[in-house]
Tab-separated table of C-alpha atoms in Angstrom:
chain	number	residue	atom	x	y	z
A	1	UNK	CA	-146.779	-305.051	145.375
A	2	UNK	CA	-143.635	-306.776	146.810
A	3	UNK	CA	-142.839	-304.503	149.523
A	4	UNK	CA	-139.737	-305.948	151.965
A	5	UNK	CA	-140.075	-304.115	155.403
A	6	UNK	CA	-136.927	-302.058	155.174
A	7	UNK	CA	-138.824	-300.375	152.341
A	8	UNK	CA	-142.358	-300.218	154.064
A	9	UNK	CA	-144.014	-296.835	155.083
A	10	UNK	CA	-147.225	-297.361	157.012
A	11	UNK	CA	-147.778	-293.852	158.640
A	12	UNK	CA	-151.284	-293.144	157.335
A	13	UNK	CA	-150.828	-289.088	157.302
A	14	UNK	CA	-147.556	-289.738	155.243
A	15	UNK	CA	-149.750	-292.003	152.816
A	16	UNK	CA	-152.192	-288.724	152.865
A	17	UNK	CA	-149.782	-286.608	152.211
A	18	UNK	CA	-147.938	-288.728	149.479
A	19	UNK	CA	-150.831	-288.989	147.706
A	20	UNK	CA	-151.990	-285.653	147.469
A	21	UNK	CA	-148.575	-284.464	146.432
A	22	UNK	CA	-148.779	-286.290	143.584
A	23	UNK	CA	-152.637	-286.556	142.592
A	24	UNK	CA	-152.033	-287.960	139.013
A	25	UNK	CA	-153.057	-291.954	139.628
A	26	UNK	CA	-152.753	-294.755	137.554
A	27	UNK	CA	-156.128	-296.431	138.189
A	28	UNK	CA	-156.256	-300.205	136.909
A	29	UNK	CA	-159.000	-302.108	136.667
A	30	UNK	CA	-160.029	-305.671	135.155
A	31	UNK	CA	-161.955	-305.553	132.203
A	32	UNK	CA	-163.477	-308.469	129.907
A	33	UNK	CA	-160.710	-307.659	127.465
A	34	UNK	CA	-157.970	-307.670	130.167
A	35	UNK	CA	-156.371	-305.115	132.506
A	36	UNK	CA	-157.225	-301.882	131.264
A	37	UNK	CA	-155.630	-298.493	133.452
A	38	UNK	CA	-156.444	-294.675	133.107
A	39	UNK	CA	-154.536	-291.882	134.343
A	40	UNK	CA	-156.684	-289.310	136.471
A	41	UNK	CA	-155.967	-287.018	139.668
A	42	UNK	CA	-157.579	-288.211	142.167
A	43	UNK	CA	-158.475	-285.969	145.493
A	44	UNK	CA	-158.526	-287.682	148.684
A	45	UNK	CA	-161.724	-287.205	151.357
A	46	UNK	CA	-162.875	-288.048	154.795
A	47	UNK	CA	-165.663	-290.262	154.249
A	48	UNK	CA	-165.867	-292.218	157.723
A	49	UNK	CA	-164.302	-295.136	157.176
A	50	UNK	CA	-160.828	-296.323	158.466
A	51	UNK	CA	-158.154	-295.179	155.270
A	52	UNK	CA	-160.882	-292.398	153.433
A	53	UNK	CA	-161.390	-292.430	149.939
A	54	UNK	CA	-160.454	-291.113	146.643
A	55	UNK	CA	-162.544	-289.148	144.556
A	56	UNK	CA	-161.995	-288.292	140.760
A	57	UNK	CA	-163.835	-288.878	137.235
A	58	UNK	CA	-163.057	-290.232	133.814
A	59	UNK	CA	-164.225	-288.832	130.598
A	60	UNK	CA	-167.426	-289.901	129.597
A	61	UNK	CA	-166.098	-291.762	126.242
A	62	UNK	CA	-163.459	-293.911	128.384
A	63	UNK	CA	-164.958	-297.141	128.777
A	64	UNK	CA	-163.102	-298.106	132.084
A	65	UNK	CA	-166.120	-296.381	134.620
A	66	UNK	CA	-168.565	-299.254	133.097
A	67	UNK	CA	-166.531	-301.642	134.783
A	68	UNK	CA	-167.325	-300.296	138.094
A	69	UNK	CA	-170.939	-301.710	137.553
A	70	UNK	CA	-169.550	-304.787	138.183
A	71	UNK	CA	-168.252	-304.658	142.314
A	72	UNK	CA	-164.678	-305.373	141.283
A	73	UNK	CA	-162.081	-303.825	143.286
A	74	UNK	CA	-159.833	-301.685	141.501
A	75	UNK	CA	-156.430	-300.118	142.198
A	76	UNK	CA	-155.044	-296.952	142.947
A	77	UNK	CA	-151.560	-295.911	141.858
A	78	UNK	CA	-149.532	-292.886	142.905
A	79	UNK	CA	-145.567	-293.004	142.439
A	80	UNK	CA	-142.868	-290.129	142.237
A	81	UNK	CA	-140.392	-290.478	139.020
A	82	UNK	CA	-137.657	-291.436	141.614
A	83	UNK	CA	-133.894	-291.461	140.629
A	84	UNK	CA	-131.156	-293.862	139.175
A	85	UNK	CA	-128.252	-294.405	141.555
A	86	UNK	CA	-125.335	-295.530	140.345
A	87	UNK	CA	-123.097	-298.041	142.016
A	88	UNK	CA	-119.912	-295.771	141.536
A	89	UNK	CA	-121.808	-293.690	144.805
A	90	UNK	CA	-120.966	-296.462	147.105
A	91	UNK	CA	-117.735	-296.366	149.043
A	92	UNK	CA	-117.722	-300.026	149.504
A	93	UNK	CA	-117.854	-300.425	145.872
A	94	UNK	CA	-114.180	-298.760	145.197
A	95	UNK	CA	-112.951	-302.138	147.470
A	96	UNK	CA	-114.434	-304.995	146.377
A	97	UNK	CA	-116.727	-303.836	142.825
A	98	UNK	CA	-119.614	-305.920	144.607
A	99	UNK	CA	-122.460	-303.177	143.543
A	100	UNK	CA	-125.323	-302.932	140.525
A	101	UNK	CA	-127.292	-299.925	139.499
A	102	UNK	CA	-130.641	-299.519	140.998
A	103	UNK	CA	-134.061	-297.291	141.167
A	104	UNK	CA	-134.965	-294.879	144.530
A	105	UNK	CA	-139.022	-294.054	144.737
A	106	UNK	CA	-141.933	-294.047	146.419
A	107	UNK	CA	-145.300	-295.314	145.293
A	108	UNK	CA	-148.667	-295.830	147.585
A	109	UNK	CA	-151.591	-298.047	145.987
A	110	UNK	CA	-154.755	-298.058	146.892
A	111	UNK	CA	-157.293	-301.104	146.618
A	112	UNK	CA	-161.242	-300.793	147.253
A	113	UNK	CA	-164.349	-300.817	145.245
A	114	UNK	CA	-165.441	-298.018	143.058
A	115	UNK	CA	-169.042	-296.439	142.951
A	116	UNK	CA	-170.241	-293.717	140.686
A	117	UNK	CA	-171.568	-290.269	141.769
A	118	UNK	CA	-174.569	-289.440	139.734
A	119	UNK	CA	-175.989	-286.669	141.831
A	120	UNK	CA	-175.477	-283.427	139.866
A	121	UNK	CA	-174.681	-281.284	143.510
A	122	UNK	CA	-172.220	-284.007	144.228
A	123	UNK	CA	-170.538	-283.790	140.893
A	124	UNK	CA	-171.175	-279.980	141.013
A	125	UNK	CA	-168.666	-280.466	144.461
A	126	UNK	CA	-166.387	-282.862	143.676
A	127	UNK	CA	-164.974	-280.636	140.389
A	128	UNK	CA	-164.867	-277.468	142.571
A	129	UNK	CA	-163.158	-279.442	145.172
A	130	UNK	CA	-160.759	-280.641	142.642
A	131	UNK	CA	-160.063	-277.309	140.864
A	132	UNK	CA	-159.652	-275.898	144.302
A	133	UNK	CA	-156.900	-278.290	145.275
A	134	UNK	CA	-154.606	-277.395	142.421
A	135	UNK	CA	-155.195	-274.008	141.703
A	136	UNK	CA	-152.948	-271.291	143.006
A	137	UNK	CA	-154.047	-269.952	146.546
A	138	UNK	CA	-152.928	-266.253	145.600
A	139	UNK	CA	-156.276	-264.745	144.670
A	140	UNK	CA	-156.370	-265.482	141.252
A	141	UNK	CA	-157.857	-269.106	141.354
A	142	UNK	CA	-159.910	-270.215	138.732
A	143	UNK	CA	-163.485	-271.323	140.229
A	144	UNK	CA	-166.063	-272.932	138.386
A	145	UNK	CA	-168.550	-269.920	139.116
A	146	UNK	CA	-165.968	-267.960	136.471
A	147	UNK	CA	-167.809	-269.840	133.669
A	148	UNK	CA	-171.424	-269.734	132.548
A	149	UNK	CA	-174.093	-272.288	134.210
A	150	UNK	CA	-175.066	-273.837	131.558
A	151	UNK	CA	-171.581	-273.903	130.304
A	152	UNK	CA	-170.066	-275.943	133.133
A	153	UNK	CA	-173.679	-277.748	133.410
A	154	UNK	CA	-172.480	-279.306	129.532
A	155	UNK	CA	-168.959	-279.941	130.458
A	156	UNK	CA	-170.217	-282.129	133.191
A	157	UNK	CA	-172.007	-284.038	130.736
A	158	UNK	CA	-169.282	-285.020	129.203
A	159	UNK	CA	-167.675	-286.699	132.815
A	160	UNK	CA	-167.988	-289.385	134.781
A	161	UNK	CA	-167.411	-288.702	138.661
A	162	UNK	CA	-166.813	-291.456	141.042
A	163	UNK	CA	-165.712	-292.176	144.505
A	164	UNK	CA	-163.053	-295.451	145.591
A	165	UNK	CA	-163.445	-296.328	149.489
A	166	UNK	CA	-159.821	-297.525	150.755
A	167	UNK	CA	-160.424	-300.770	151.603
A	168	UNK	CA	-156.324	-301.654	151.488
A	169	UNK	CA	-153.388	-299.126	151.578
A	170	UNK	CA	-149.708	-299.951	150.900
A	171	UNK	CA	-146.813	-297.694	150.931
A	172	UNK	CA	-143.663	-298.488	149.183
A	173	UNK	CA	-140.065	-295.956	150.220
A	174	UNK	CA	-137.313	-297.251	148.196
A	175	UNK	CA	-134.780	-294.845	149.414
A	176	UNK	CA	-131.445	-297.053	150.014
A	177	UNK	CA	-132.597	-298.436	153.358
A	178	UNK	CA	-130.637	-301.564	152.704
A	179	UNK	CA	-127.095	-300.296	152.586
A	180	UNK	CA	-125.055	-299.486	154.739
A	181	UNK	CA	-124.334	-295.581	156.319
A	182	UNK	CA	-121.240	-295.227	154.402
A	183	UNK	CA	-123.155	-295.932	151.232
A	184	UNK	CA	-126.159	-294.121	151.338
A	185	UNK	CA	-123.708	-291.043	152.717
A	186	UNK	CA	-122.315	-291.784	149.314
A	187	UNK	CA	-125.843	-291.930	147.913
A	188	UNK	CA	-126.236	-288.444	149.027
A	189	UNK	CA	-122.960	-287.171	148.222
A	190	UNK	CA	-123.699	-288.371	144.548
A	191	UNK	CA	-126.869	-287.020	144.298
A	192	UNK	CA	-125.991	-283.542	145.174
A	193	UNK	CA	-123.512	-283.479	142.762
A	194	UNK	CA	-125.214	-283.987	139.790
A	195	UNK	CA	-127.207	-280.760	141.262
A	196	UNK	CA	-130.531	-281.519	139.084
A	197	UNK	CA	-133.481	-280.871	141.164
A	198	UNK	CA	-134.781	-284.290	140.980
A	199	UNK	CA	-131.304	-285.456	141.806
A	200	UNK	CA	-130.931	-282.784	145.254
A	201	UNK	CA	-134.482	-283.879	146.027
A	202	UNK	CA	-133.786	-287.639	145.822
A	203	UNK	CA	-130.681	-286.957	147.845
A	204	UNK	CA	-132.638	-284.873	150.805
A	205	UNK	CA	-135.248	-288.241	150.698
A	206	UNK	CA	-132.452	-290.802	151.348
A	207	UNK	CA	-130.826	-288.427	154.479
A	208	UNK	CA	-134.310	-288.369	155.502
A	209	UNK	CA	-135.700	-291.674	155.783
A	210	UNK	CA	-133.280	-293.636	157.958
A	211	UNK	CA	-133.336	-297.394	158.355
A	212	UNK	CA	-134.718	-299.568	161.078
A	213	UNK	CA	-132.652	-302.094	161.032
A	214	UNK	CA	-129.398	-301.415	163.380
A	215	UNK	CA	-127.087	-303.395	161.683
A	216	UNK	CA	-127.813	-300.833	158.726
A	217	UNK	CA	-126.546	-298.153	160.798
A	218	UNK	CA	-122.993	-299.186	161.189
């Protein structure tokens, strides 16, 4: 993705973490027909080599997981909705009108090869590893030992479980880096006016994630 350094995040626990706040991935993948994509959570795992991997599965009747037969690479997409800012937050904007609209977010992809998991323990694993990452940790989880054996033995049938090693990791923070402190101060102040969550959140983001450059500072 075109990712300027002002907007580059390359802290590998902050990748982690960015990714399993927001699980649901856009996985793309090129198929004989063309790019095809599906959207899946995707749970991220240890497996010994340098960025991890990513662990999920597709429904059985998607016809994406056949192209991992193939050694392509495939890639990973988690993003947050972000937030419109308007050029009426900039100070600098009520002198000389030199301002357009833009789009804050943050996205991480994730390149590397895919390989299915067709051992019925690992699948077994990976769907109670999954469950057990998003439901709530109050004593009332759902496991998959609520439901019958044979049940959950069908249901896994119907799935296709797979594991993408990192091979490439790119993070993207869009979070007004590139103006100046008087504008992203009016960034903020903007933000937290409209009082939406997403808007308060976005603002908290852009006090948070300062820029490098110096000159940006002034």
């Amino acid at each position: 993705m075109y990712n300027p350094s002002t907007f580059r995040q390359t802290d590998f626990g902050e990748l982690r973490r960015f990714m399993h706040a927001h699980p649901l991935a856009t996985l793309v993948a090129r198929t004989e027909a063309g790019l095809d994509a599906a959207h899946v959570p995707l749970l991220w795992a240890d497996n010994g080599t340098d960025y991890g991997c990513l662990r999920g599965h597709f429904s059985r009747g998607n016809p994406i997981w056949k192209q991992a037969l193939g050694g392509q690479n495939w890639l990973a997409v988690f993003q947050d909705a972000g937030h419109y800012i308007s050029p009426n937050y900039y100070p600098s904007k009520q002198r000389d009108h030199k301002a357009v609209p833009t789009w804050n977010f943050q996205a991480v992809h994730a390149q590397g090869k895919l390989t299915l998991l067709e051992d019925s323990a690992a699948v077994k694993a990976l769907l109670a590893a999954q469950t057990a990452q998003h439901e709530p940790d109050n004593g009332t989880a759902w496991q998959l030992s609520d439901a019958p054996d044979d049940y959950i033995h069908a249901q896994s049938k119907g799935v296709v479980c797979f594991e993408l090693t990192i091979e490439k990791l790119e993070g993207k923070y869009k979070l007004s880096q590139n103006q100046r402190a008087e504008n992203r101060q009016g960034v903020i102040n903007g933000l937290q006016q409209l009082g939406t969550p997403a808007a308060r959140r976005m603002a908290e983001q852009v006090a948070q994630y300062q820029p490098h450059d110096p000159e940006k500072q002034r």
